[in-house]
Amino acid sequence: MKTVLTNDPVEAAEFIKRGGVVAFPTETVYGLGANLFNENAIANIFKLKKRPANNPLITHVSSVDQIGELVADIPLRAEKFIEAFFPGPLTIVLYRSGKVPSIATAGLDTIGIRMPRLKLANEFLSACQVPVVAPSANISGRPSPTKWQAVSEDMFDKVDCILQGDQTEIGLESTVVDCTGDVPLLLRQGAISIDELRRVVGNTQVYKHVKGDVARSPGLLHRHYAPRASVHIVRNASQVTGAEDAAFIGLKSFGLPFKRERILSSADGYAQAVFEFFRDCDRRTIKTIYCEPVPETGIGAALMDRLRRASER
């Protein structure tokens, strides 16, 4: 297959209409999209990503009006989140309607839905004229792509089209909140923090995974976000060995002769840069990456979640 590269959202949407798979940018990371109602195209996403079949996909819509046909009901708590954060980097989980194929939700009775705020993403989704399922556009377990070039590394000549946009603004996947119960549960940390969610629905809680629980969100059960290099979270220079053969990313320099170093001025900048930094270290065949932790407030909570999962072995 020859992958088409384009910056035209209408051209990219034609591939979706024909049952193809298209990588496209959002404000979070690049997604790998297919028509929600085309089960063959969805199966192809799982195959291309080498994604476990029990890992549900998130559905992307271009307007709030599309949500009604995808869910059994929209409770008041979900309506409040939609009003406050759509379009934006929030995914809400609701009970799905009978129109949604089970392959898209990993057989669950729920569906995750979000409406990206990136103009190019919204133009693409509008042109598709259908809801689009889209996990991150990478091989499962690898760092999510925040540039179209990173998508190309994993998916060129495998997908029908890559819609070329800028580097993503946020750099981490969306916040996911489960609205199926009376108490909303924050399933996955993202740019929208628990404090922001609670300002809208005051009783929102952070989900604590219990062994045996069904995962209603991506990023809960499987090892994620990891480069080929080993990732270590370190607070100071004394925890580092072999700096000259290793890489470092954080908010302050440790003053060591790292082979590759990236110092950011804020947690927001760190979050935007971290996945591309991981991929760049892999390109340079660096075997060890040291990451400085950040306070777990705002996007710092999401960043630390990604760093911990990347460091799992």
Short mmCIF file of C-alpha atoms in Angstrom, two decimals:
data_model
loop_
_atom_site.label_atom_id
_atom_site.label_comp_id
_atom_site.label_asym_id
_atom_site.label_seq_id
_atom_site.Cartn_x
_atom_site.Cartn_y
_atom_site.Cartn_z
CA MET A 1 0.00 0.00 0.00
CA LYS A 2 1.19 3.49 -0.85
CA THR A 3 0.33 5.96 1.91
CA VAL A 4 -0.96 9.32 0.67
CA LEU A 5 0.40 12.38 2.49
CA THR A 6 -1.88 15.41 2.43
CA ASN A 7 -2.70 18.58 4.35
CA ASP A 8 -6.24 18.65 2.89
CA PRO A 9 -8.84 17.38 5.39
CA VAL A 10 -11.44 16.81 2.67
CA GLU A 11 -9.05 14.62 0.66
CA ALA A 12 -8.18 12.64 3.80
CA ALA A 13 -11.88 12.15 4.62
CA GLU A 14 -12.50 10.46 1.26
CA PHE A 15 -10.38 7.53 2.42
CA ILE A 16 -12.60 7.14 5.50
CA LYS A 17 -15.69 7.12 3.30
CA ARG A 18 -14.13 4.35 1.19
CA GLY A 19 -13.44 2.18 4.22
CA GLY A 20 -9.82 3.18 4.70
CA VAL A 21 -7.66 4.07 7.68
CA VAL A 22 -6.39 7.65 8.09
CA ALA A 23 -3.94 9.13 10.61
CA PHE A 24 -4.92 12.65 11.62
CA PRO A 25 -3.85 15.27 14.17
CA THR A 26 -5.78 16.40 17.22
CA GLU A 27 -4.74 18.79 19.97
CA THR A 28 -3.60 15.78 22.07
CA VAL A 29 -1.80 13.27 19.83
CA TYR A 30 -2.21 11.94 16.29
CA GLY A 31 -5.04 9.42 15.93
CA LEU A 32 -5.56 6.45 13.62
CA GLY A 33 -9.08 6.80 12.30
CA ALA A 34 -11.75 4.60 10.73
CA ASN A 35 -15.51 4.82 10.20
CA LEU A 36 -17.21 3.76 13.44
CA PHE A 37 -19.79 1.79 11.46
CA ASN A 38 -17.27 -0.10 9.27
CA GLU A 39 -16.25 -3.19 11.22
CA ASN A 40 -13.64 -4.27 8.65
CA ALA A 41 -11.89 -0.90 8.86
CA ILE A 42 -11.92 -1.08 12.67
CA ALA A 43 -10.48 -4.60 12.58
CA ASN A 44 -7.71 -3.24 10.36
CA ILE A 45 -6.83 -0.65 13.02
CA PHE A 46 -6.37 -3.39 15.63
CA LYS A 47 -4.21 -5.33 13.16
CA LEU A 48 -2.06 -2.36 12.12
CA LYS A 49 -1.45 -1.28 15.71
CA LYS A 50 -1.02 -4.84 17.03
CA ARG A 51 -3.54 -3.69 19.59
CA PRO A 52 -5.04 -6.13 22.13
CA ALA A 53 -8.68 -6.86 21.33
CA ASN A 54 -9.74 -6.01 24.89
CA ASN A 55 -8.51 -2.42 24.59
CA PRO A 56 -11.50 -0.19 23.64
CA LEU A 57 -11.32 2.61 21.08
CA ILE A 58 -12.41 6.21 21.52
CA THR A 59 -14.93 7.63 19.06
CA HIS A 60 -14.40 11.16 17.73
CA VAL A 61 -17.28 13.36 16.66
CA SER A 62 -17.41 16.68 14.85
CA SER A 63 -20.50 17.98 16.66
CA VAL A 64 -22.37 17.37 19.89
CA ASP A 65 -25.41 16.42 17.79
CA GLN A 66 -23.68 13.18 16.74
CA ILE A 67 -23.49 11.91 20.32
CA GLY A 68 -27.21 11.12 20.60
CA GLU A 69 -27.16 8.24 18.12
CA LEU A 70 -24.14 6.63 19.80
CA VAL A 71 -25.37 6.41 23.39
CA ALA A 72 -28.36 5.04 25.24
CA ASP A 73 -28.69 8.14 27.41
CA ILE A 74 -26.86 11.36 28.28
CA PRO A 75 -27.21 11.94 32.04
CA LEU A 76 -27.03 15.45 33.49
CA ARG A 77 -23.45 14.95 34.76
CA ALA A 78 -22.33 14.12 31.22
CA GLU A 79 -24.22 17.09 29.80
CA LYS A 80 -22.33 19.35 32.20
CA PHE A 81 -18.95 17.97 31.09
CA ILE A 82 -19.92 18.29 27.43
CA GLU A 83 -21.01 21.90 27.92
CA ALA A 84 -17.80 22.76 29.78
CA PHE A 85 -15.17 20.89 27.79
CA PHE A 86 -16.42 20.01 24.27
CA PRO A 87 -14.67 20.60 21.98
CA GLY A 88 -11.49 19.78 23.88
CA PRO A 89 -9.23 17.08 25.33
CA LEU A 90 -11.94 15.25 27.31
CA THR A 91 -13.41 11.82 26.58
CA ILE A 92 -16.66 10.87 28.30
CA VAL A 93 -17.70 7.24 28.76
CA LEU A 94 -21.42 6.45 28.46
CA TYR A 95 -23.56 3.38 27.81
CA ARG A 96 -23.54 2.76 24.07
CA SER A 97 -26.53 2.44 21.78
CA GLY A 98 -27.28 -0.63 19.69
CA LYS A 99 -25.95 1.16 16.60
CA VAL A 100 -22.35 0.95 17.82
CA PRO A 101 -20.51 -2.21 16.74
CA SER A 102 -19.04 -4.14 19.65
CA ILE A 103 -15.60 -4.36 18.00
CA ALA A 104 -15.18 -0.61 18.52
CA THR A 105 -15.76 -0.91 22.27
CA ALA A 106 -13.85 -4.18 22.85
CA GLY A 107 -17.19 -5.85 23.56
CA LEU A 108 -18.08 -3.43 26.35
CA ASP A 109 -21.54 -1.95 26.84
CA THR A 110 -19.95 1.51 27.01
CA ILE A 111 -18.39 3.90 24.53
CA GLY A 112 -15.83 6.68 24.97
CA ILE A 113 -16.58 9.84 22.97
CA ARG A 114 -14.71 13.08 22.44
CA MET A 115 -14.84 16.12 20.18
CA PRO A 116 -11.37 17.51 19.35
CA ARG A 117 -10.90 21.28 19.40
CA LEU A 118 -8.11 21.38 16.78
CA LYS A 119 -9.53 23.12 13.70
CA LEU A 120 -7.89 20.71 11.24
CA ALA A 121 -9.24 17.69 13.14
CA ASN A 122 -12.73 19.13 13.22
CA GLU A 123 -12.64 19.93 9.48
CA PHE A 124 -11.56 16.34 8.80
CA LEU A 125 -14.23 14.80 11.03
CA SER A 126 -16.92 17.03 9.55
CA ALA A 127 -15.91 15.98 6.04
CA CYS A 128 -16.04 12.29 7.05
CA GLN A 129 -19.78 12.71 7.81
CA VAL A 130 -19.61 9.81 10.30
CA PRO A 131 -18.16 9.36 13.78
CA VAL A 132 -14.56 8.15 13.61
CA VAL A 133 -12.91 5.70 16.01
CA ALA A 134 -9.30 6.62 16.61
CA PRO A 135 -6.67 5.27 18.99
CA SER A 136 -3.22 6.87 18.87
CA ALA A 137 -1.47 6.38 15.51
CA ASN A 138 1.39 4.20 16.70
CA ILE A 139 2.25 0.57 17.29
CA SER A 140 0.63 -0.40 20.60
CA GLY A 141 2.86 0.23 23.59
CA ARG A 142 5.09 2.72 21.79
CA PRO A 143 5.13 6.47 22.53
CA SER A 144 2.13 8.18 20.99
CA PRO A 145 2.98 10.31 17.92
CA THR A 146 2.87 14.07 18.30
CA LYS A 147 4.21 14.79 14.78
CA TRP A 148 3.07 13.39 11.46
CA GLN A 149 6.65 12.26 10.83
CA ALA A 150 6.41 10.02 13.91
CA VAL A 151 3.20 8.52 12.52
CA SER A 152 5.06 7.81 9.30
CA GLU A 153 7.78 5.93 11.19
CA ASP A 154 5.23 3.41 12.47
CA MET A 155 2.55 3.48 9.77
CA PHE A 156 3.92 4.52 6.35
CA ASP A 157 2.73 2.15 3.61
CA LYS A 158 0.37 0.57 6.15
CA VAL A 159 -2.37 3.20 6.33
CA ASP A 160 -4.22 4.78 3.41
CA CYS A 161 -3.48 8.40 4.30
CA ILE A 162 -1.71 10.66 6.78
CA LEU A 163 -3.26 14.09 7.27
CA GLN A 164 -0.29 16.34 7.94
CA GLY A 165 -0.65 18.93 10.67
CA ASP A 166 1.65 20.67 13.12
CA GLN A 167 3.13 19.13 16.24
CA THR A 168 0.28 18.55 18.67
CA GLU A 169 -0.39 21.25 21.23
CA ILE A 170 -0.81 19.09 24.36
CA GLY A 171 1.25 16.00 23.59
CA LEU A 172 -0.61 13.62 25.93
CA GLU A 173 -3.81 11.67 25.33
CA SER A 174 -7.20 12.99 26.45
CA THR A 175 -8.59 12.90 29.95
CA VAL A 176 -11.17 10.11 30.24
CA VAL A 177 -14.10 10.32 32.68
CA ASP A 178 -16.68 7.56 33.16
CA CYS A 179 -20.19 9.02 33.48
CA THR A 180 -22.11 5.72 33.66
CA GLY A 181 -22.50 5.83 37.45
CA ASP A 182 -23.89 8.41 39.83
CA VAL A 183 -20.30 9.35 40.73
CA PRO A 184 -18.17 10.28 37.69
CA LEU A 185 -14.81 8.49 37.69
CA LEU A 186 -11.61 9.91 36.22
CA LEU A 187 -10.23 6.86 34.40
CA ARG A 188 -7.24 8.38 32.60
CA GLN A 189 -5.35 11.55 33.48
CA GLY A 190 -4.99 14.20 30.78
CA ALA A 191 -4.83 17.94 30.22
CA ILE A 192 -8.14 18.44 32.02
CA SER A 193 -7.35 17.81 35.67
CA ILE A 194 -9.44 16.33 38.48
CA ASP A 195 -9.77 19.82 39.98
CA GLU A 196 -11.22 21.17 36.72
CA LEU A 197 -13.65 18.25 36.51
CA ARG A 198 -14.78 18.80 40.10
CA ARG A 199 -15.49 22.44 39.39
CA VAL A 200 -18.12 21.18 36.94
CA VAL A 201 -19.35 18.06 38.77
CA GLY A 202 -18.28 18.27 42.38
CA ASN A 203 -18.41 14.58 43.33
CA THR A 204 -16.04 13.37 40.56
CA GLN A 205 -13.54 10.83 41.90
CA VAL A 206 -10.25 9.37 40.66
CA TYR A 207 -10.63 5.72 39.66
CA LYS A 208 -8.44 3.22 41.48
CA HIS A 209 -7.90 0.10 39.39
CA VAL A 210 -8.79 -3.17 41.08
CA LYS A 211 -7.45 -6.41 39.64
CA GLY A 212 -10.18 -8.04 37.59
CA ASP A 213 -12.00 -4.79 36.78
CA VAL A 214 -13.07 -4.34 33.18
CA ALA A 215 -11.13 -1.48 31.57
CA ARG A 216 -13.56 1.11 30.21
CA SER A 217 -10.72 3.29 28.87
CA PRO A 218 -7.53 2.84 26.87
CA GLY A 219 -4.33 3.11 28.85
CA LEU A 220 -5.45 1.17 31.93
CA LEU A 221 -4.46 -2.46 31.42
CA HIS A 222 -1.55 -2.59 29.01
CA ARG A 223 2.00 -1.26 29.11
CA HIS A 224 1.97 2.06 27.26
CA TYR A 225 3.98 4.99 26.00
CA ALA A 226 7.35 3.21 26.17
CA PRO A 227 10.36 3.76 23.91
CA ARG A 228 12.80 0.93 23.21
CA ALA A 229 15.16 2.56 25.70
CA SER A 230 14.68 1.86 29.40
CA VAL A 231 13.02 4.77 31.24
CA HIS A 232 13.96 5.77 34.78
CA ILE A 233 12.36 8.46 36.94
CA VAL A 234 15.07 10.22 38.99
CA ARG A 235 14.95 13.17 41.38
CA ASN A 236 18.64 14.11 41.42
CA ALA A 237 22.04 13.48 39.85
CA SER A 238 23.02 10.88 42.46
CA GLN A 239 20.45 8.49 40.97
CA VAL A 240 22.07 8.62 37.52
CA THR A 241 24.73 6.23 36.24
CA GLY A 242 26.46 6.42 32.86
CA ALA A 243 25.17 9.85 31.86
CA GLU A 244 27.47 10.05 28.81
CA ASP A 245 25.57 7.16 27.20
CA ALA A 246 22.12 8.22 28.38
CA ALA A 247 19.48 10.92 27.81
CA PHE A 248 17.68 13.24 30.20
CA ILE A 249 14.48 15.24 30.09
CA GLY A 250 13.14 17.49 32.83
CA LEU A 251 12.66 21.01 34.16
CA LYS A 252 16.16 21.60 35.49
CA SER A 253 19.60 20.41 34.43
CA PHE A 254 21.44 17.94 36.65
CA GLY A 255 24.75 19.26 35.31
CA LEU A 256 25.79 15.87 33.91
CA PRO A 257 27.29 15.17 30.44
CA PHE A 258 24.23 13.44 28.97
CA LYS A 259 24.39 12.29 25.36
CA ARG A 260 21.00 13.95 24.79
CA GLU A 261 19.31 16.46 27.10
CA ARG A 262 16.07 18.42 26.94
CA ILE A 263 15.27 21.04 29.56
CA LEU A 264 11.75 22.50 29.52
CA SER A 265 10.45 25.60 31.25
CA SER A 266 7.10 24.19 32.39
CA ALA A 267 5.13 20.98 32.92
CA ASP A 268 3.03 21.91 29.88
CA GLY A 269 6.16 22.07 27.72
CA TYR A 270 7.46 18.84 29.23
CA ALA A 271 4.20 17.06 28.42
CA GLN A 272 4.20 18.32 24.85
CA ALA A 273 7.82 17.25 24.30
CA VAL A 274 8.15 13.94 26.12
CA PHE A 275 6.86 11.43 23.54
CA GLU A 276 8.84 12.98 20.69
CA PHE A 277 11.90 13.01 22.97
CA PHE A 278 11.44 9.29 23.60
CA ARG A 279 11.22 8.64 19.87
CA ASP A 280 14.26 10.81 19.15
CA CYS A 281 16.29 8.81 21.68
CA ASP A 282 15.27 5.61 19.90
CA ARG A 283 16.41 7.08 16.58
CA ARG A 284 19.79 7.78 18.18
CA THR A 285 19.88 4.22 19.66
CA ILE A 286 20.16 5.61 23.19
CA LYS A 287 19.48 2.78 25.61
CA THR A 288 18.67 4.68 28.83
CA ILE A 289 16.44 7.71 29.43
CA TYR A 290 16.26 9.55 32.75
CA CYS A 291 13.17 11.62 33.46
CA GLU A 292 12.76 14.20 36.21
CA PRO A 293 9.43 13.95 38.07
CA VAL A 294 7.10 16.94 38.36
CA PRO A 295 4.44 17.92 40.94
CA GLU A 296 1.21 16.04 40.25
CA THR A 297 -0.98 19.09 39.80
CA GLY A 298 -2.67 20.12 36.56
CA ILE A 299 -1.14 18.32 33.59
CA GLY A 300 1.66 17.14 35.89
CA ALA A 301 -0.59 14.29 37.06
CA ALA A 302 -1.05 13.08 33.48
CA LEU A 303 2.66 13.47 32.72
CA MET A 304 3.65 11.41 35.75
CA ASP A 305 1.11 8.73 34.80
CA ARG A 306 2.75 8.43 31.36
CA LEU A 307 6.29 8.40 32.78
CA ARG A 308 5.41 5.66 35.27
CA ARG A 309 3.81 3.50 32.62
CA ALA A 310 6.75 4.03 30.26
CA SER A 311 9.15 2.95 33.01
CA GLU A 312 7.35 -0.35 33.69
CA ARG A 313 9.28 -3.44 32.70
#
